[in-house]
Amino acid sequence: DLYAQCGGGKTQCTELVKMAEMNEIEDGKVIVDGPDVEDLKEGDTFPMGIFIQVAGREFQPDFEPILERQIHHLINYIQGIMHIGQRDISWVRISKAAIEKGFTLKDIGVVLHAKFHQDFGKILDKVQVTLMTKKDDVAELTKTARAEYKMRDERVEKMTDEDVEIFYSCTLCQSFAPNHVCSVSPERTGLCGAYNWMDCKASYEINPTGPNQPIEKGECIDPVLGQWKGVNDFVYKASRGAVTHYNFYSMVTDPMTTCGCCECIAAMLPSCNGVMTVNRDYAGETPCGMKFTTLAGVMGGGASSPGFVGHSKFNITQKKFIKGDGGLARVVWMPKILKEEIKERLDKAGKEMGIPDFYDRIADETVGITEEEILPFLQEKDHPALSMDPIIG
Ligand code: SF4
Ligand code: ZN
């Protein structure tokens, strides 16, 4: 039933919300800059940038990520249009049925404008939407957006989970994964990568009865695996009894639940005594025997699946990442594009672990895509995972 699509590893699809000055934008204006759907044939792919400018007396730059994350479910309200992912790895699919009903890209802007006013009228006065479909413009927006994402991610850089008594829930994804509850702590950003602890805090301030609620973490049940009584109680209620407990810092033992939005999925590689992780934007095979899409299909429904966990790209180099399973030093494989994307942070984390060349010890698809293929490389590089406790007891 697919007519045309953008993003999803085929083309670039990027979204960005930025604050503007009141006199800089015109409320309700939707600009489609470049070819629209009538210029496409069935089966075509096209690049797209969704750039939303927002102004308001009450508006603050801290609110940008919160509005940006709404794009996902708001676009999904449009019949026959499907939106997956976020930030610079979005994926929009347009069905034949939508085209028959006369859908054009402008409709995306019209819906976002209307819904932003409806849901966030308290904090904004003006919304202007630009939909770019020229490759160079999308590339330019993507560059700008990546710098913004980086700044947002780094806002929680110096915070630790011990620093705070309050974590935040996120149940924004329950419309797709009804039992799924993300718990966001300073050292575990939301698995979509779009919400960190600061963002959830700001979201709660804007909308105290909304999807981001404070969770008093309460008594610590397991400091290594990262489990708190207050979180368990909250998750039990918010999942309507489906999830009784989970761990923040483990993918082996009762990991956090995963929904289809995750930027990456980690999986155990028992023969290598380690863990791999694969990002949404890598379409190839992986040593766990499943591609990203298969993994997301199997475990993206909101369950806790021991041996697997969805997480954000930024989380890989946060200090608590699978700490209960040995931490970052457990990671033996990731796709080259992901490794390169987070190289700077991997190098820094490697130094802090006392393994300054850790980056070079992680295998990627150029080394192999099966456990058998990568094991000799790991042995030759003396990968730290090989001398850790067995990953399965
Ligand atoms: Fe919220 Fe988690 Fe969904 Fe991100 S993946 S929007 S943090 S529920
Ligand atoms: Zn989700």
PDB file of C-alpha atoms and ligand atoms in Angstrom, residues 69-70 72-73 86 168-174 176-177 180-184 188-196 200 211-212 256-263, ligand 1:
ATOM      1  CA  ARG A  69       9.195  14.752  20.085  1.00  0.00           C
ATOM      2  CA  GLN A  70       5.452  15.328  19.502  1.00  0.00           C
ATOM      3  CA  HIS A  72       6.057  11.436  15.943  1.00  0.00           C
ATOM      4  CA  HIS A  73       2.556  10.839  17.234  1.00  0.00           C
ATOM      5  CA  GLN A  86      13.062  10.895  15.544  1.00  0.00           C
ATOM      6  CA  TYR A 168      10.945  10.946  35.354  1.00  0.00           C
ATOM      7  CA  SER A 169       8.618   8.612  33.559  1.00  0.00           C
ATOM      8  CA  CYS A 170       7.772   8.861  29.900  1.00  0.00           C
ATOM      9  CA  THR A 171       4.624   7.210  28.627  1.00  0.00           C
ATOM     10  CA  LEU A 172       4.391   9.133  25.390  1.00  0.00           C
ATOM     11  CA  CYS A 173       4.799   5.884  23.456  1.00  0.00           C
ATOM     12  CA  GLN A 174       1.928   4.026  25.067  1.00  0.00           C
ATOM     13  CA  PHE A 176       1.933   2.247  20.146  1.00  0.00           C
ATOM     14  CA  ALA A 177       3.284   0.075  22.968  1.00  0.00           C
ATOM     15  CA  HIS A 180       5.781   0.528  27.771  1.00  0.00           C
ATOM     16  CA  VAL A 181       7.115   2.938  30.368  1.00  0.00           C
ATOM     17  CA  CYS A 182      10.484   4.628  29.903  1.00  0.00           C
ATOM     18  CA  SER A 183      12.126   5.757  33.098  1.00  0.00           C
ATOM     19  CA  VAL A 184      14.534   8.555  32.440  1.00  0.00           C
ATOM     20  CA  ARG A 188      19.869   6.927  31.216  1.00  0.00           C
ATOM     21  CA  THR A 189      18.304   9.074  28.527  1.00  0.00           C
ATOM     22  CA  GLY A 190      15.090   7.892  26.896  1.00  0.00           C
ATOM     23  CA  LEU A 191      15.667   5.076  24.431  1.00  0.00           C
ATOM     24  CA  CYS A 192      14.475   7.271  21.554  1.00  0.00           C
ATOM     25  CA  GLY A 193      17.399   9.578  22.293  1.00  0.00           C
ATOM     26  CA  ALA A 194      15.042  12.541  22.137  1.00  0.00           C
ATOM     27  CA  TYR A 195      14.237  12.886  25.849  1.00  0.00           C
ATOM     28  CA  ASN A 196      16.726  13.223  28.638  1.00  0.00           C
ATOM     29  CA  CYS A 200      11.301  15.331  31.044  1.00  0.00           C
ATOM     30  CA  PRO A 211       3.246  11.862  30.002  1.00  0.00           C
ATOM     31  CA  ASN A 212       6.317  12.837  32.056  1.00  0.00           C
ATOM     32  CA  MET A 256      13.906  -1.811  30.988  1.00  0.00           C
ATOM     33  CA  THR A 257      11.040  -2.238  28.525  1.00  0.00           C
ATOM     34  CA  THR A 258      11.627  -1.335  24.894  1.00  0.00           C
ATOM     35  CA  CYS A 259       9.366   0.338  22.360  1.00  0.00           C
ATOM     36  CA  GLY A 260       9.810   0.653  18.617  1.00  0.00           C
ATOM     37  CA  CYS A 261      11.407   4.099  18.819  1.00  0.00           C
ATOM     38  CA  CYS A 262      14.785   3.065  20.183  1.00  0.00           C
ATOM     39  CA  GLU A 263      17.841   4.460  18.425  1.00  0.00           C
TER      40      GLU A 263
HETATM   41 FE1  SF4 B   1       9.228   8.830  25.830  1.00  0.00          FE
HETATM   42 FE2  SF4 B   1      10.550   6.576  25.821  1.00  0.00          FE
HETATM   43 FE3  SF4 B   1       8.828   7.123  23.841  1.00  0.00          FE
HETATM   44 FE4  SF4 B   1      11.166   8.458  24.042  1.00  0.00          FE
HETATM   45  S1  SF4 B   1      10.902   6.260  23.633  1.00  0.00           S
HETATM   46  S2  SF4 B   1       9.144   9.345  23.657  1.00  0.00           S
HETATM   47  S3  SF4 B   1      11.431   8.591  26.261  1.00  0.00           S
HETATM   48  S4  SF4 B   1       8.323   6.761  25.990  1.00  0.00           S
END
